[in-house]
Structure formats: C-alpha cells, structure tokens
mmCIF file of C-alpha atoms in Angstrom:
data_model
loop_
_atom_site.group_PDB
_atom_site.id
_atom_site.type_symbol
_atom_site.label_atom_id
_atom_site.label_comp_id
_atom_site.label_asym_id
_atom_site.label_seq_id
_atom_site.Cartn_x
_atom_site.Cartn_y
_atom_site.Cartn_z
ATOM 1 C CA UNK A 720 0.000 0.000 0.000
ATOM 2 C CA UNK A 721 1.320 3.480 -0.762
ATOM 3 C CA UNK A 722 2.327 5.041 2.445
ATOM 4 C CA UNK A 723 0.435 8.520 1.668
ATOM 5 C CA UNK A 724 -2.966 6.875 1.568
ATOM 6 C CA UNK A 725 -2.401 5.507 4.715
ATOM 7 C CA UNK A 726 -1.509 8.666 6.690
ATOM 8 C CA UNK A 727 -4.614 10.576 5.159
ATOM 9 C CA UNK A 728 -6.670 8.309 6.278
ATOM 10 C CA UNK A 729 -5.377 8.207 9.987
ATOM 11 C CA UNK A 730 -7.911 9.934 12.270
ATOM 12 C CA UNK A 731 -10.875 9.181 10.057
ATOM 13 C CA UNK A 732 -11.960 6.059 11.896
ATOM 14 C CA UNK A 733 -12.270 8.277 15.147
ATOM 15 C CA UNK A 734 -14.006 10.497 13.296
ATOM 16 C CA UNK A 735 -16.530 7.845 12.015
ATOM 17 C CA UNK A 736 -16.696 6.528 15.234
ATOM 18 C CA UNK A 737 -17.759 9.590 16.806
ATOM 19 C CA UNK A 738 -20.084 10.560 15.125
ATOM 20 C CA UNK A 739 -21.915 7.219 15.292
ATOM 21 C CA UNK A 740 -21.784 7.095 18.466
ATOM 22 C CA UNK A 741 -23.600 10.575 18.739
ATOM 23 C CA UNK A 742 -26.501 8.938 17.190
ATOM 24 C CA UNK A 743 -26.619 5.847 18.879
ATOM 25 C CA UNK A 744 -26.692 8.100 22.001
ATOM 26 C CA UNK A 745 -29.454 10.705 20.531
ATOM 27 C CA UNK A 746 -31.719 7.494 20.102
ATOM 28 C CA UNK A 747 -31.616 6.372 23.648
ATOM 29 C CA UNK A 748 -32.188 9.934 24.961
ATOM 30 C CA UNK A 749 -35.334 9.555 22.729
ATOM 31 C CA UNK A 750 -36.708 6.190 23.807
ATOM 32 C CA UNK A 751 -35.846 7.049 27.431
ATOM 33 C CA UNK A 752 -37.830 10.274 27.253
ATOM 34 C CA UNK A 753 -40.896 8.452 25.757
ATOM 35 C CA UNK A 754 -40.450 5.742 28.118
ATOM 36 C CA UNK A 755 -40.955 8.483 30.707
ATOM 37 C CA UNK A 756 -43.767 9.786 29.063
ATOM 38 C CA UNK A 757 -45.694 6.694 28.688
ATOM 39 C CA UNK A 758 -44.921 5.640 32.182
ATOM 40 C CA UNK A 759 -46.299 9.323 33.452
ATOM 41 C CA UNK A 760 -49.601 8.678 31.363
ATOM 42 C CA UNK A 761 -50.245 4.970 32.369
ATOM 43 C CA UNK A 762 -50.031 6.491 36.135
ATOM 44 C CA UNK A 763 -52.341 9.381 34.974
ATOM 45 C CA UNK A 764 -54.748 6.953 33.786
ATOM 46 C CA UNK A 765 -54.514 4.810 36.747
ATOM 47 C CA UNK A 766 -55.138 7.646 39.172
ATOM 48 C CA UNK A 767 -58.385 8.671 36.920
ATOM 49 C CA UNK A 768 -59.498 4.721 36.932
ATOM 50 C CA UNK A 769 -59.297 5.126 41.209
ATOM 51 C CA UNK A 770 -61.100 8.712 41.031
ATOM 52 C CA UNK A 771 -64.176 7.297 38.813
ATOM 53 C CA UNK A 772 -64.532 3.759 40.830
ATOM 54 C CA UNK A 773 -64.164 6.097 44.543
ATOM 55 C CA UNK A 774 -66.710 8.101 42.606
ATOM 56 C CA UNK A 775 -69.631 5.309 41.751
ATOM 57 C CA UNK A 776 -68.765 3.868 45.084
ATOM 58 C CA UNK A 777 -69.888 7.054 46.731
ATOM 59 C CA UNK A 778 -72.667 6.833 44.663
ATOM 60 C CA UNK A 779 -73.256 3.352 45.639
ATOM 61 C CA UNK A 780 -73.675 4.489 49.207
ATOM 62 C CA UNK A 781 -75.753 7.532 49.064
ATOM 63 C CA UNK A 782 -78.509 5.158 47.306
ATOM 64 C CA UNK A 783 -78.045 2.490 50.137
ATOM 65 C CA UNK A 784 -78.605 5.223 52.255
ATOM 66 C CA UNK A 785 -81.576 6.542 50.379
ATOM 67 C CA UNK A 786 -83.017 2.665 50.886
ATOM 68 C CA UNK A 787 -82.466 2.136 53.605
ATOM 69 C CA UNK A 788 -84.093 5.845 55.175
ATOM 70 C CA UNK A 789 -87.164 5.956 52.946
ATOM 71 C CA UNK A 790 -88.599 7.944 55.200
ATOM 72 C CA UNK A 791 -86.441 9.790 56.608
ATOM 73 C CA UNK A 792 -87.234 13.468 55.259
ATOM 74 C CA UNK A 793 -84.325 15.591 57.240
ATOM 75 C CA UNK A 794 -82.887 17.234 53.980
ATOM 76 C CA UNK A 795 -81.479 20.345 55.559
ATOM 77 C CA UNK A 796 -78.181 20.031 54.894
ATOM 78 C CA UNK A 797 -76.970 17.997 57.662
ATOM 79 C CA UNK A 798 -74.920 15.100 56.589
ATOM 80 C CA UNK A 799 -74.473 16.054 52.365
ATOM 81 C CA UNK A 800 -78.556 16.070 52.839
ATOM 82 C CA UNK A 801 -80.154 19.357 51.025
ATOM 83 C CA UNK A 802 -83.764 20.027 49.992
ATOM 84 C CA UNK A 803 -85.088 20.736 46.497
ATOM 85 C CA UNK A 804 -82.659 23.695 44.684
ATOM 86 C CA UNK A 805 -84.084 27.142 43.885
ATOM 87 C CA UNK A 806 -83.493 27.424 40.565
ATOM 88 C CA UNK A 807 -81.904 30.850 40.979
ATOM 89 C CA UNK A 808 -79.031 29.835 43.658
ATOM 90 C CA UNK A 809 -75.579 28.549 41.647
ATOM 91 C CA UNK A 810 -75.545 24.636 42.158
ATOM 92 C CA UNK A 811 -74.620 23.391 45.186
ATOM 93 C CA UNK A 812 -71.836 21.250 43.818
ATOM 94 C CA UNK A 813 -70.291 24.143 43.057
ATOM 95 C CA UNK A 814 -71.007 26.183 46.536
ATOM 96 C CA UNK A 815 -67.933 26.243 48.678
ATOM 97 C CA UNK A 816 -69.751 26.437 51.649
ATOM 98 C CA UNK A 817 -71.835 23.271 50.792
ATOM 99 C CA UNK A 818 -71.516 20.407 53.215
ATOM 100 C CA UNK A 819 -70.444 16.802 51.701
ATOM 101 C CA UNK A 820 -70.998 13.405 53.192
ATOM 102 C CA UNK A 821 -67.905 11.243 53.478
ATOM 103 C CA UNK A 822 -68.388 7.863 52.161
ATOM 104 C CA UNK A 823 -65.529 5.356 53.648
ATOM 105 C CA UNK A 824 -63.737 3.722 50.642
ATOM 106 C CA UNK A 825 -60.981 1.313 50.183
ATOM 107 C CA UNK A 826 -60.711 0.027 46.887
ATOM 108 C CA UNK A 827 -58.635 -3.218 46.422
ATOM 109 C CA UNK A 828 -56.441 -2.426 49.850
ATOM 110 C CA UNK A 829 -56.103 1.474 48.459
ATOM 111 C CA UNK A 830 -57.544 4.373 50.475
ATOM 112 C CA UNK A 831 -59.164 7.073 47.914
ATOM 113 C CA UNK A 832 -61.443 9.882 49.076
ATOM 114 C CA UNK A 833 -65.438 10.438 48.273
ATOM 115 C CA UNK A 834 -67.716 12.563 49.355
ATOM 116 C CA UNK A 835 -71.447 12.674 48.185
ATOM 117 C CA UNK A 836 -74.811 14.907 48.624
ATOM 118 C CA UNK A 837 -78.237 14.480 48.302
ATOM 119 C CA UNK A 838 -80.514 16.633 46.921
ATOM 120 C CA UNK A 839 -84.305 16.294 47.446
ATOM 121 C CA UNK A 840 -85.867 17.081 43.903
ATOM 122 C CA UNK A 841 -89.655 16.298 44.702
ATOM 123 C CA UNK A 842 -92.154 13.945 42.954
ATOM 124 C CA UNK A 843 -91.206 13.409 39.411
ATOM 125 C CA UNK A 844 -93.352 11.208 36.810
ATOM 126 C CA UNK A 845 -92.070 7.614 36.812
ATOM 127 C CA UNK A 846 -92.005 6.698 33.429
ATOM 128 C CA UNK A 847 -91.779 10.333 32.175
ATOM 129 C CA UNK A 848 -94.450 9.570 30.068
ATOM 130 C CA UNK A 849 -97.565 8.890 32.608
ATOM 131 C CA UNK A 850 -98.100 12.452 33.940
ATOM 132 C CA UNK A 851 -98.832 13.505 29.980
ATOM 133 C CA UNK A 852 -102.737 13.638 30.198
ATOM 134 C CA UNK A 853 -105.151 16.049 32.339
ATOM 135 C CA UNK A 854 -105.428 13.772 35.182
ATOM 136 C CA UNK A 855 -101.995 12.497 36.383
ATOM 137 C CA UNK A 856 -102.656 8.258 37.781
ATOM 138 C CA UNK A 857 -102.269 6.789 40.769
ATOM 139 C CA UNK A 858 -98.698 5.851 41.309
ATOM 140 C CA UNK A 859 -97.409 7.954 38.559
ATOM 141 C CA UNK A 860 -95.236 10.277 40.671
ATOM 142 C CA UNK A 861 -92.212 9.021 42.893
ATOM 143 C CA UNK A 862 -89.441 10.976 44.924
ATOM 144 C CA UNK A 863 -86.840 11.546 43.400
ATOM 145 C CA UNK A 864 -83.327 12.917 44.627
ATOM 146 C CA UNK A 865 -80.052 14.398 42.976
ATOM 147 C CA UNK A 866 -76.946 12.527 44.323
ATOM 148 C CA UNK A 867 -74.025 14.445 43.395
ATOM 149 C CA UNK A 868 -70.757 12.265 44.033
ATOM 150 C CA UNK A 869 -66.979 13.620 43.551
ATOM 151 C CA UNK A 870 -63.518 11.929 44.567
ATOM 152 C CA UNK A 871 -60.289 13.714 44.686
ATOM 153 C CA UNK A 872 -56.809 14.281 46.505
ATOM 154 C CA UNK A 873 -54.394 16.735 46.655
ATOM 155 C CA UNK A 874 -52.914 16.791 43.265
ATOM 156 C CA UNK A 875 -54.342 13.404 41.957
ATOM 157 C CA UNK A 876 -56.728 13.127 39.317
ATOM 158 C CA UNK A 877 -60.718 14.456 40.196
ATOM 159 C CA UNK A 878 -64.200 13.236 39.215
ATOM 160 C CA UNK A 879 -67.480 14.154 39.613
ATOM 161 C CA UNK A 880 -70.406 12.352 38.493
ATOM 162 C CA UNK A 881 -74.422 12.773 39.286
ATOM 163 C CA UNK A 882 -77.777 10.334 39.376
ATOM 164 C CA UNK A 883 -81.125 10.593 39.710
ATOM 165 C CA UNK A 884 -82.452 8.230 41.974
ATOM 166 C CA UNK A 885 -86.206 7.624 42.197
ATOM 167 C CA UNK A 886 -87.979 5.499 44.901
#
C-alpha cells in the first residue's frame, strides 16, 4: 500500500466513530424520554381509573342510604342532605360552603377519598311519560333525589359524576 494513503486516512476512523456514536446516544435519549412519558400517562390513567370507581362507590352508598331511610325526610343540609334547589341559587356542587358526606372507601387495599350529597328534587313522573294527560294516575309520581358524588386528593386526578335516583 502506498504510504500517503495511509496517513490521510489516519484519524478518520475516530471520526466515524464519533459521530456514530452521537446517534446511537441521541436514540436512547429519545426512547428514554418516551419511556418516561408513557410511564407518566399509564399512572395518569390509573389515578383517573381510582377517582371514577371512589366516585360510583360514593354513589353506591348515598342510594343504600336513600333505601335504607325511605322515610327519613331531614334534607337540611346535615350530613351532604339538602332540599329541592331554587333554581336561581348557583348549584350546590359548586357552593364552597356546601356540606359533603364522606363515604368510607378502600378500593382493592387502596384508600381514595369520596364525598357525596343528596338533593331532594320532589315527585317526578315515573315513566316520564304517565303524567302527559289532564289527570296524572295513581302511582305515577315518585321521589326523586339528585346525588351528586366527587372523589379527589391533593394533586391526583378528580371526578365528579351525578344520578337521579327515584324510589
């Protein structure tokens, strides 16, 4: 080999080197970041899956509640209890000085907070289709209430959700 082709090409391998091994090391700063990322949204979506099930559960035991008092009728705001809304006042759920029931939760071993009110909304036509002539039957109008259920911790993911419930 001719000895002048050899010493141009000294350092170019280091060169070559280098510079692949920039881009090796770009791609695993990418994956790692969107490793990252993914692992941040599965735990976002996993704190949201533990807000809505907290949530129903609330639910769940506001309408135990409700059957199990069907005649209790002390809807004055003691206990998340609150009679029928006047359609002028902002929504209670939305009141800061609205008082919410607690409901006690653990969810597979994992403490999540609920709270839950009832609202009183009066006799309501059960189907919504029997009160539609003059004369309203027997049996056509049942109680119904608002239960107004939301679940969430200090920086952790926050539902609220909302049922009629007729008896």
């Amino acid at each position: 080999m001719n000895s002048r082709y050899i010493k141009s090409q000294q350092g170019m391998a280091l060169i070559v080197s280098l510079l692949l091994l920039l881009a090796i090391t770009i791609i695993v700063l990418a994956a790692s970041r969107g490793t990252g990322q993914q692992e941040r949204m599965s735990a976002n979506l996993y704190d949201r899956e533990l807000a809505f099930q907290a949530t129903e559960s609330a639910i769940r035991v506001a309408e135990q509640w409700l059957m199990n008092n069907p005649n209790h009728d002390d809807f004055t705001g003691v206990q998340g209890r609150y009679p029928q809304p006047d359609p002028n006042d902002p929504p209670r759920w939305r009141d800061p000085t609205t008082l919410w029931q607690a409901a006690d939760l653990a969810l597979g071993g994992l403490q999540q907070d609920a709270e839950f009110i009832i609202e009183d909304m009066g006799r309501w036509p059960d189907p919504p289709d029997c009160a539609r002539g003059s004369t309203i039957p027997p049996g056509c109008l049942s109680q119904t209430y608002r239960i107004t259920a939301r679940s969430a911790g200090a920086d952790r993911a926050g539902i609220m959700l909302q049922v009629l419930f007729r008896r």
